[in-house]
mmCIF file of C-alpha atoms in Angstrom:
data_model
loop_
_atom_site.group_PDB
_atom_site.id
_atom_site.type_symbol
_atom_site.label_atom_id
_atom_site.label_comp_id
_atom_site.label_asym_id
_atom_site.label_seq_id
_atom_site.Cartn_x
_atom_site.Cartn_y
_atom_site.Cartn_z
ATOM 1 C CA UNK A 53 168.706 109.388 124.147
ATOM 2 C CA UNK A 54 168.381 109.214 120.454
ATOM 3 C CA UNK A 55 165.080 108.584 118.496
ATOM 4 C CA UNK A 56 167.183 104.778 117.484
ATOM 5 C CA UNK A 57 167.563 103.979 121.097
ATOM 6 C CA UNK A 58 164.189 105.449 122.061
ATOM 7 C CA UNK A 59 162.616 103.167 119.037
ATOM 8 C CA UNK A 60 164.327 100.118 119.668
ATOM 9 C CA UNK A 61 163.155 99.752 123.507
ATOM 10 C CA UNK A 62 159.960 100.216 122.342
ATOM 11 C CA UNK A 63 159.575 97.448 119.591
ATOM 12 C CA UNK A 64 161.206 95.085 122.407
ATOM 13 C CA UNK A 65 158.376 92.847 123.436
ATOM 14 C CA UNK A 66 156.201 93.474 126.700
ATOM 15 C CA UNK A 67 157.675 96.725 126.182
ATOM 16 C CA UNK A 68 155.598 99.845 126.282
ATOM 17 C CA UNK A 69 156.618 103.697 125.783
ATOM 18 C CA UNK A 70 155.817 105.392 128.660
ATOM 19 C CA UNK A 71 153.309 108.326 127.158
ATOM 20 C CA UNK A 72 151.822 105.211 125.980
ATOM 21 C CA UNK A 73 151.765 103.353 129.053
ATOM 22 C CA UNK A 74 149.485 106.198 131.140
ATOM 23 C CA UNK A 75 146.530 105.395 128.815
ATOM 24 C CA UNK A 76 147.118 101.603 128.946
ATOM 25 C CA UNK A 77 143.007 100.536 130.185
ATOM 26 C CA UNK A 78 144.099 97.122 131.236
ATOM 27 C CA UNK A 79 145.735 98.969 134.471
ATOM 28 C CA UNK A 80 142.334 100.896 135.109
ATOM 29 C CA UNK A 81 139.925 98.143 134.389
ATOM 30 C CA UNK A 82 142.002 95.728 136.969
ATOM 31 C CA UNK A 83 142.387 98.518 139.874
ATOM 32 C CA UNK A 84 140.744 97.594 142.907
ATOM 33 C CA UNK A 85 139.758 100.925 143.973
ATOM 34 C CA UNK A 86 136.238 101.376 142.617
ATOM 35 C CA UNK A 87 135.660 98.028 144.375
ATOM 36 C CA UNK A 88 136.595 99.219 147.717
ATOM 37 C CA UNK A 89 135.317 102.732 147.310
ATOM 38 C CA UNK A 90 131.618 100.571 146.946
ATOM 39 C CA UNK A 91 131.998 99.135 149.971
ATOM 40 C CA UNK A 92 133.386 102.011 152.065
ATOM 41 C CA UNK A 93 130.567 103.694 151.017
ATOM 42 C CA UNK A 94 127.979 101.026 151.161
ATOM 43 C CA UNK A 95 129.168 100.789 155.054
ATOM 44 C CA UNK A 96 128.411 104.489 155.025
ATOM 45 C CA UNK A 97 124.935 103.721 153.816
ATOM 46 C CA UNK A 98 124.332 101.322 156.715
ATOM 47 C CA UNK A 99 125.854 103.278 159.474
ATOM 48 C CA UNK A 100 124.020 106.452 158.211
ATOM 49 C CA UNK A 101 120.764 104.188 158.601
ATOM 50 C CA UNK A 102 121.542 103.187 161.558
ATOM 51 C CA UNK A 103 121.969 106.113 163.100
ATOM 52 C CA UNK A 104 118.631 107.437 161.756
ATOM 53 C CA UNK A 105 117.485 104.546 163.265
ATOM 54 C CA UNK A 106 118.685 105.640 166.448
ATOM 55 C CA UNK A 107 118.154 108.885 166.762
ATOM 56 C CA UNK A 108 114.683 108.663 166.315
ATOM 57 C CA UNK A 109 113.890 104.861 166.124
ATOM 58 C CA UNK A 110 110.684 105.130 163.381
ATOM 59 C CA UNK A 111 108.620 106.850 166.005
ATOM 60 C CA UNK A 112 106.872 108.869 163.444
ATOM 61 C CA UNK A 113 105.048 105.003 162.449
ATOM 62 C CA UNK A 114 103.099 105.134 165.376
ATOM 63 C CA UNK A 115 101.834 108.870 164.895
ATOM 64 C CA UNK A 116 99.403 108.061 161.563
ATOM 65 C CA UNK A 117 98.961 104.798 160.014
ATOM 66 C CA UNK A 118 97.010 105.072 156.563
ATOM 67 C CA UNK A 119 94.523 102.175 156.154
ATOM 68 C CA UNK A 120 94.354 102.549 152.288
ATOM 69 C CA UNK A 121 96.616 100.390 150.043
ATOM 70 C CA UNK A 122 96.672 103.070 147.703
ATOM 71 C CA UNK A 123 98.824 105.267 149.823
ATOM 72 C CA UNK A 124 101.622 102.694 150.330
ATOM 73 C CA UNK A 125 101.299 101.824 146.261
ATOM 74 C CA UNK A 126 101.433 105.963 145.397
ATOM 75 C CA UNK A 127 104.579 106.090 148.132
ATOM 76 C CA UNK A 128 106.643 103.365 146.373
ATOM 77 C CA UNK A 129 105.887 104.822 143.217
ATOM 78 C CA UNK A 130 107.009 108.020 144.937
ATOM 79 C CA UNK A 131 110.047 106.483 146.005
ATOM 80 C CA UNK A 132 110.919 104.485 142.803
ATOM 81 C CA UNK A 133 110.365 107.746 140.495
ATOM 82 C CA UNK A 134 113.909 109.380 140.798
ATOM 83 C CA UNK A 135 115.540 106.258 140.625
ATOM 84 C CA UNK A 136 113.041 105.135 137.319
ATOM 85 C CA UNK A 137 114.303 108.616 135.690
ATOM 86 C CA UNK A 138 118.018 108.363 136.562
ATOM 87 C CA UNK A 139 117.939 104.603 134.879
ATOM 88 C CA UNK A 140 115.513 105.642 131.626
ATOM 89 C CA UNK A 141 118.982 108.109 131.160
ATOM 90 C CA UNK A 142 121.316 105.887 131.910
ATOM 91 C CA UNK A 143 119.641 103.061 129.995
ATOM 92 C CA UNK A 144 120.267 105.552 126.892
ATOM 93 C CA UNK A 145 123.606 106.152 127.525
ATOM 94 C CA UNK A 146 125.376 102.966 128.548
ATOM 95 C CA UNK A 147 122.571 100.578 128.252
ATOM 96 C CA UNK A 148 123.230 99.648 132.182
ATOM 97 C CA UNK A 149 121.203 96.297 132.812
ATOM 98 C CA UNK A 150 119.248 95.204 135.941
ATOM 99 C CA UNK A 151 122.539 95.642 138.219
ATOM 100 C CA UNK A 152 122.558 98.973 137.340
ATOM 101 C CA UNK A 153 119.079 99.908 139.039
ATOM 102 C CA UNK A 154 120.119 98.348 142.047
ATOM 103 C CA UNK A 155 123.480 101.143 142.126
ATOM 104 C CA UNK A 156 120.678 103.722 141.629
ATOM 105 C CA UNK A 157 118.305 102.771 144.030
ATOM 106 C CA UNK A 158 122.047 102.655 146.612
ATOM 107 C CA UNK A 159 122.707 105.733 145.066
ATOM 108 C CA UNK A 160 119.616 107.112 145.976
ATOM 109 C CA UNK A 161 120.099 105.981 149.814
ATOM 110 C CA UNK A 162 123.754 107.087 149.825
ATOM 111 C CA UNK A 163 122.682 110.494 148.962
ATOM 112 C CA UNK A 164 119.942 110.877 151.731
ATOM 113 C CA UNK A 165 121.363 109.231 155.142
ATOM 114 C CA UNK A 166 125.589 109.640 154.143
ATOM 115 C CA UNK A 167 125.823 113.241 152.753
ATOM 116 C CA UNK A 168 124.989 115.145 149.398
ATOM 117 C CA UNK A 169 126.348 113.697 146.175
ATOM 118 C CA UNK A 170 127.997 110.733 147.909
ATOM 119 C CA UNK A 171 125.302 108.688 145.615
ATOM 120 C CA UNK A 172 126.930 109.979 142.670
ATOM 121 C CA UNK A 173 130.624 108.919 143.900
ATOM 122 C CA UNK A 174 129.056 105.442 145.114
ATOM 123 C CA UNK A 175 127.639 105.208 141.371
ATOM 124 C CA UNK A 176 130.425 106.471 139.440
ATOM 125 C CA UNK A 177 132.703 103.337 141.059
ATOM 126 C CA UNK A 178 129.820 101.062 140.042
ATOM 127 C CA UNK A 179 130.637 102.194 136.782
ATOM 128 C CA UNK A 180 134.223 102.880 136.486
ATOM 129 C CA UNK A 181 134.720 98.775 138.033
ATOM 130 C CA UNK A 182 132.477 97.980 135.143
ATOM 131 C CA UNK A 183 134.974 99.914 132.769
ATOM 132 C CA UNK A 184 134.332 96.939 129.861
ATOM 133 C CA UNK A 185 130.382 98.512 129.607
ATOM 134 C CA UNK A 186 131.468 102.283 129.987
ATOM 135 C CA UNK A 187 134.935 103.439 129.256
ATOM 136 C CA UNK A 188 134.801 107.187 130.999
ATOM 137 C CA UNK A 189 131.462 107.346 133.240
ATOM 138 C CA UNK A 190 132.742 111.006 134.868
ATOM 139 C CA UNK A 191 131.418 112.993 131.929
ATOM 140 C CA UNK A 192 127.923 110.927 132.141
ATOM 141 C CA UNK A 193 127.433 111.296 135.895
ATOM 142 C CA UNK A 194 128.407 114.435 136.226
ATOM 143 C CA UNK A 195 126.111 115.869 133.189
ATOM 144 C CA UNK A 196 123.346 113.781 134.646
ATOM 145 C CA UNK A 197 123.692 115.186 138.480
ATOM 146 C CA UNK A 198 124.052 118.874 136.999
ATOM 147 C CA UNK A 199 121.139 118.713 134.892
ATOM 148 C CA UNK A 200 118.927 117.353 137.790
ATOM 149 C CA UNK A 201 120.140 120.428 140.110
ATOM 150 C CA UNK A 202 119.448 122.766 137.384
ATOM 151 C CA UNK A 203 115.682 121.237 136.404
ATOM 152 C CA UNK A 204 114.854 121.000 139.828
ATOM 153 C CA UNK A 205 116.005 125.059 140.391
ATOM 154 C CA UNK A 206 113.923 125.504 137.215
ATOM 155 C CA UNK A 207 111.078 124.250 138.480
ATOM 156 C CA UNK A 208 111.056 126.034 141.597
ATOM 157 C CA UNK A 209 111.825 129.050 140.120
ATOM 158 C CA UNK A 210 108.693 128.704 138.048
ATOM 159 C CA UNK A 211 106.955 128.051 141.112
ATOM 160 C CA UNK A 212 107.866 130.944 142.333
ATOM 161 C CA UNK A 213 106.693 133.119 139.449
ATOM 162 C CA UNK A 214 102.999 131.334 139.724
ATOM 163 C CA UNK A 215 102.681 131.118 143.851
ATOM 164 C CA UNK A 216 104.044 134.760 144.745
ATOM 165 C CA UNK A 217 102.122 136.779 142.506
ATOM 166 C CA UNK A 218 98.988 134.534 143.342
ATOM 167 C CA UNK A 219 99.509 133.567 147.205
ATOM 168 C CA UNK A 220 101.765 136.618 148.559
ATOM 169 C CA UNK A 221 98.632 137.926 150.956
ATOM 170 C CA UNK A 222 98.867 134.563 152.742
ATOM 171 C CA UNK A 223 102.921 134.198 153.181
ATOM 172 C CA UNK A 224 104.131 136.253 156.479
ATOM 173 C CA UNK A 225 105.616 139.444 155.894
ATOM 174 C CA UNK A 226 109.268 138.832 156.950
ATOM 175 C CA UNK A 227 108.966 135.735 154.450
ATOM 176 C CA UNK A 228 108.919 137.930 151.334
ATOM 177 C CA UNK A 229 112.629 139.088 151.481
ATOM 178 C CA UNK A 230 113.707 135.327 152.493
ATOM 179 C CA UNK A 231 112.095 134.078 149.326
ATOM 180 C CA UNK A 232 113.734 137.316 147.040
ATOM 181 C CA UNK A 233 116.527 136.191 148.518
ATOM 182 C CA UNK A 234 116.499 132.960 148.005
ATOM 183 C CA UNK A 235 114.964 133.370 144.325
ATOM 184 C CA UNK A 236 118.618 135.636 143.633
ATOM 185 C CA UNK A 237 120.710 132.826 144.573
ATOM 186 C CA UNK A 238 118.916 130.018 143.151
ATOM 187 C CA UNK A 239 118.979 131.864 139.760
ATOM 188 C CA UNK A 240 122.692 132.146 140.387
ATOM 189 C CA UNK A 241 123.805 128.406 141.010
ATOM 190 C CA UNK A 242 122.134 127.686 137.909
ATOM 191 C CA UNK A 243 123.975 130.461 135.573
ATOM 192 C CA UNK A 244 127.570 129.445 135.129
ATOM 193 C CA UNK A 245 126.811 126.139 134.274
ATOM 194 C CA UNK A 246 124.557 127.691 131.447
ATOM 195 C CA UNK A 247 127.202 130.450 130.219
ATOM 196 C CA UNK A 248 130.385 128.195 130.655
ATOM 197 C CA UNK A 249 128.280 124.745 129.312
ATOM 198 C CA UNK A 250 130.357 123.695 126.675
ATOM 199 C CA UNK A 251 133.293 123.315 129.367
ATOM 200 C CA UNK A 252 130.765 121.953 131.877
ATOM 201 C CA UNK A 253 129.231 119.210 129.998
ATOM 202 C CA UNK A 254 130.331 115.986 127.837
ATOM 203 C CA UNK A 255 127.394 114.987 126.245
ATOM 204 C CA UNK A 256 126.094 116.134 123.026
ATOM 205 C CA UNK A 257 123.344 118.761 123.294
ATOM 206 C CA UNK A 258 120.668 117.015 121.731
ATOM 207 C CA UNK A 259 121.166 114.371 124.272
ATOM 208 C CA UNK A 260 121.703 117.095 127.485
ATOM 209 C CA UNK A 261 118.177 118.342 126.670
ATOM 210 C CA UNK A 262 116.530 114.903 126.415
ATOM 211 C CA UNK A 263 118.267 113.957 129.637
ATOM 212 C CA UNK A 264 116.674 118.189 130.925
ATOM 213 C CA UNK A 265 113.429 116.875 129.706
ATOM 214 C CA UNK A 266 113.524 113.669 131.608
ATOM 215 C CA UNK A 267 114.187 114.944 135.164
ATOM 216 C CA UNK A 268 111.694 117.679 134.275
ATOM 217 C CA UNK A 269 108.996 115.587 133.432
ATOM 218 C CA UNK A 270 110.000 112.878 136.721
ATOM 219 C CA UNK A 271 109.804 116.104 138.970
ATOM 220 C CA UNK A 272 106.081 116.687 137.534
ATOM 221 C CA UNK A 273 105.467 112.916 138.072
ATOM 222 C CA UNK A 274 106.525 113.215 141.603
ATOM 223 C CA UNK A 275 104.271 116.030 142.583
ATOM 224 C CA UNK A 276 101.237 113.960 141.384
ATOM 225 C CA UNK A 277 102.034 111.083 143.316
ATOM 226 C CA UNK A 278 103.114 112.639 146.227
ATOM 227 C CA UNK A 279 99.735 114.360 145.925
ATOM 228 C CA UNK A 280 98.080 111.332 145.330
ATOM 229 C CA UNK A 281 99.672 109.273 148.186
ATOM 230 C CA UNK A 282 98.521 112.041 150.832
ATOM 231 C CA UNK A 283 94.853 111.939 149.332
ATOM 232 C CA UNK A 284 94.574 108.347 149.849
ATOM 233 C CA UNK A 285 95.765 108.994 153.395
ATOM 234 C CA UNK A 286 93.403 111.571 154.337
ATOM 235 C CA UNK A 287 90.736 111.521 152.113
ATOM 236 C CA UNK A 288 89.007 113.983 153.120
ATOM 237 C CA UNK A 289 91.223 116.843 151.397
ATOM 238 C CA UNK A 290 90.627 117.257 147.979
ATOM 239 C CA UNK A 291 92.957 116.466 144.883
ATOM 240 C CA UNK A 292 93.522 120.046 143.850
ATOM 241 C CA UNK A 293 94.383 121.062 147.923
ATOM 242 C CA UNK A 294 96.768 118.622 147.634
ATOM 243 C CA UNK A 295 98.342 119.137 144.505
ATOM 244 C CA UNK A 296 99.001 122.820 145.290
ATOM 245 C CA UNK A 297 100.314 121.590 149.143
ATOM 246 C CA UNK A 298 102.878 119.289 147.144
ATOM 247 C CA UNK A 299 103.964 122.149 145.256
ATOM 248 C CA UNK A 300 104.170 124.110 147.927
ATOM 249 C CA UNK A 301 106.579 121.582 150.148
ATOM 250 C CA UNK A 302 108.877 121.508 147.212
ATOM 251 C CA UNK A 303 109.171 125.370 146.498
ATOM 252 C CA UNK A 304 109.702 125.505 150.765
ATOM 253 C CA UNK A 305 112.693 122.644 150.366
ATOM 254 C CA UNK A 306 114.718 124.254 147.539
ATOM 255 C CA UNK A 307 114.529 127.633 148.897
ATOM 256 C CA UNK A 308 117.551 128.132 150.518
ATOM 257 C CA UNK A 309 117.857 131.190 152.248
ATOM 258 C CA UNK A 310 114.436 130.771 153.597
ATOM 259 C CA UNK A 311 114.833 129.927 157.799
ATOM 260 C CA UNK A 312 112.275 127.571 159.397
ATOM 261 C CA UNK A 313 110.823 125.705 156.156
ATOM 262 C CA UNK A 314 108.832 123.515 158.120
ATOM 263 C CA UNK A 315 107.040 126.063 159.975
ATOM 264 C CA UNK A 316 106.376 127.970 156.636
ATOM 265 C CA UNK A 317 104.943 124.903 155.355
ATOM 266 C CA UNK A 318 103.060 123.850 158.270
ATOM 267 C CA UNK A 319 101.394 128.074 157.798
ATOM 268 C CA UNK A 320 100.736 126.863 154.066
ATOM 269 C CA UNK A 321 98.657 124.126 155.199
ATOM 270 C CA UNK A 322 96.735 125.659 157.964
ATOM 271 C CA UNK A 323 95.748 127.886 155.391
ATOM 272 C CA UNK A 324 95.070 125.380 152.320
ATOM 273 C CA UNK A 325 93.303 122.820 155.171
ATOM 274 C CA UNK A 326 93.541 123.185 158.180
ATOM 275 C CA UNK A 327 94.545 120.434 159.500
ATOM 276 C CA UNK A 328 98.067 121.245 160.353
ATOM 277 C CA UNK A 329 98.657 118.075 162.850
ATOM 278 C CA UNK A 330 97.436 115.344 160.610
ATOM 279 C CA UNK A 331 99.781 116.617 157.887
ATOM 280 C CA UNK A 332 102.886 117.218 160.496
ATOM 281 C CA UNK A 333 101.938 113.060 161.770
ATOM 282 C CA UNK A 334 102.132 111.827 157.826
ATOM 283 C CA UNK A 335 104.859 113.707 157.049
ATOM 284 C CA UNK A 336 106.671 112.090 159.830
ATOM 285 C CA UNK A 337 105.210 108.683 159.366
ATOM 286 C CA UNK A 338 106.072 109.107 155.303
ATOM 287 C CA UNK A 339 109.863 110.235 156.375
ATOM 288 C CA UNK A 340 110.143 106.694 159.244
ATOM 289 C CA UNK A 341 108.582 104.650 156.175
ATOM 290 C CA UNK A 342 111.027 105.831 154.202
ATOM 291 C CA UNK A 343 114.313 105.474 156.688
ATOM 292 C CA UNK A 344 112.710 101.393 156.677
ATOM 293 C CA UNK A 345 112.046 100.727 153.111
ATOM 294 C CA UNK A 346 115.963 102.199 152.575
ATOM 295 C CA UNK A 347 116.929 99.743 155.635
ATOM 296 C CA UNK A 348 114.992 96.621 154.153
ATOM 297 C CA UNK A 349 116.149 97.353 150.441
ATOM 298 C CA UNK A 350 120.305 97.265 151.458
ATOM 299 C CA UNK A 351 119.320 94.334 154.065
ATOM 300 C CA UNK A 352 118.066 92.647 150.445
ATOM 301 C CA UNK A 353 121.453 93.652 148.690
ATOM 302 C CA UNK A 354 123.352 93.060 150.760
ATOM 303 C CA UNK A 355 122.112 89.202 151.426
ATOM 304 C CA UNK A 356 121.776 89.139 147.696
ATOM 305 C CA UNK A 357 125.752 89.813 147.730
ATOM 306 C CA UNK A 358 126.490 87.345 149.945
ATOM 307 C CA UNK A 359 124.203 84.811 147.859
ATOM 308 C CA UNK A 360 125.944 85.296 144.457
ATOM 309 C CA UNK A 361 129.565 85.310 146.154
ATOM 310 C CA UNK A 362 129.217 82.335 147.335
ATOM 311 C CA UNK A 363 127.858 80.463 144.648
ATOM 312 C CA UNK A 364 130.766 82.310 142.554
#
């Protein structure tokens, strides 16, 4: 074909040259698939609670009941943190409105009863059916999930360097080489996306360490009001006991070569209080609160849906 016959089907009207075609964003923004991606996963979300539901129908409520409102008001604080820092970011970089923090509170939920990083598929087609506010919301996500993996490895890994040197008398002995372990590969996960970052990430890096900073300081925030929620549930631990416990439970959960976490934990608290069954009942009662206010808040959305479709 010659570049006359090439040029004249393309000034026909409703005509479009092919290379020219495959970046045509009409096509994307009207595809359907982000839609139903939503709702397969949103389905996903439900079943996944149900099942939790299930398999140990809320028992752990009946265990401990805190009387003080403060607990439940440090809890949903607790809960609302992660989601608060993931839309402070994403506030910045799309300027998401109100809709938005509902897709990060089900992106939140998606990610704990589905399976890990579902949340982040579940939010990207939020986004990508929204493709009028945000054009290309795979570079954003994906910074934004990488950075939180890596500032929560920081953390721990700072953790690490304070607790060991400071608490290794009271840690078994077949623990030690666990933790090295687990220290080694931690380290590791973190490192290519450090050497190889300018192939990695999208964003600029001014705005890659404001979004570090701000799952850095949420993390911080979370281990006072965890800390805070326990005290107000049993009182009669002290602040500090607690803050170091909290600590402690997250350096145990990101470990991950370490085997039995909970018992390790449950040693770390015999030690800091000794009270090792009142903590092992709120624990559970804080996990079955949690499996319920994840159940109540899609029950909401979902009606909400409903609401709004109908009057549409």
């Amino acid at each position: 074909m010659n570049a006359r016959t090439q040029s004249a089907r393309t000034d026909r009207p409703g005509m479009v040259a092919p290379d020219i075609a495959g970046l045509e964003p009409l096509r994307t923004i009207r595809s359907r698939w982000p839609m139903a991606m939503g709702g397969l996963l949103t389905v996903a979300m439900i079943a996944g609670l149900l099942r939790e539901l299930l398999a140990s129908g809320l028992s752990g409520l009946g265990r401990i009941v805190p009387g003080s409102p403060l607990f439940y008001l440090f809890f949903v604080l607790l809960y609302l943190s992660p989601i608060t820092g993931d839309t402070i970011i994403f506030r910045r970089l799309w300027g998401i409105p109100f809709a938005g923090f509902v897709a990060l509170i089900k992106k939140r939920i998606a990610n704990e009863v589905v399976f890990g990083y579902s949340g982040e598929a579940y939010f990207y087609a939020w986004a990508r059916s929204r493709a009028t506010m945000v054009a290309a919301p795979f570079g954003a996500v994906k910074d934004v999930s990488i950075l939180s993996a890596i500032a929560g490895n920081g953390m721990t890994l700072a953790m690490v360097a304070v607790a060991v040197p400071l608490g290794h008398a009271l840690l078994p002995p077949d623990m030690l080489r666990p933790i090295g372990g687990s220290v080694a590969v931690t380290a590791a996960i973190s490192l290519p996306f450090l050497l190889f970052s300018r192939r990695v990430f999208s964003q600029p890096w001014r705005t890659l360490w404001w979004i570090f900073g701000v799952h850095w300081v949420r993390l911080l925030v979370g281990q006072v009001l965890i800390a805070l929620a326990w005290h107000f549930a049993l009182p009669g631990v002290s602040m500090g006991l607690w803050l170091l416990l909290a600590a402690g439970r997250m350096l145990v959960s990101r470990l991950p070569l370490v085997p039995n976490k909970d018992v390790l934990f449950a040693n770390l608290a015999i030690v800091a209080i000794g009270r090792d069954t009142a903590l092992s009942d709120l624990m559970a009662f804080s996990a079955a609160l949690t499996v319920l206010l994840h159940l109540v808040l899609i029950g909401l959305f979902s009606v909400q849906a409903v609401v709004a479709r109908n009057a549409g």
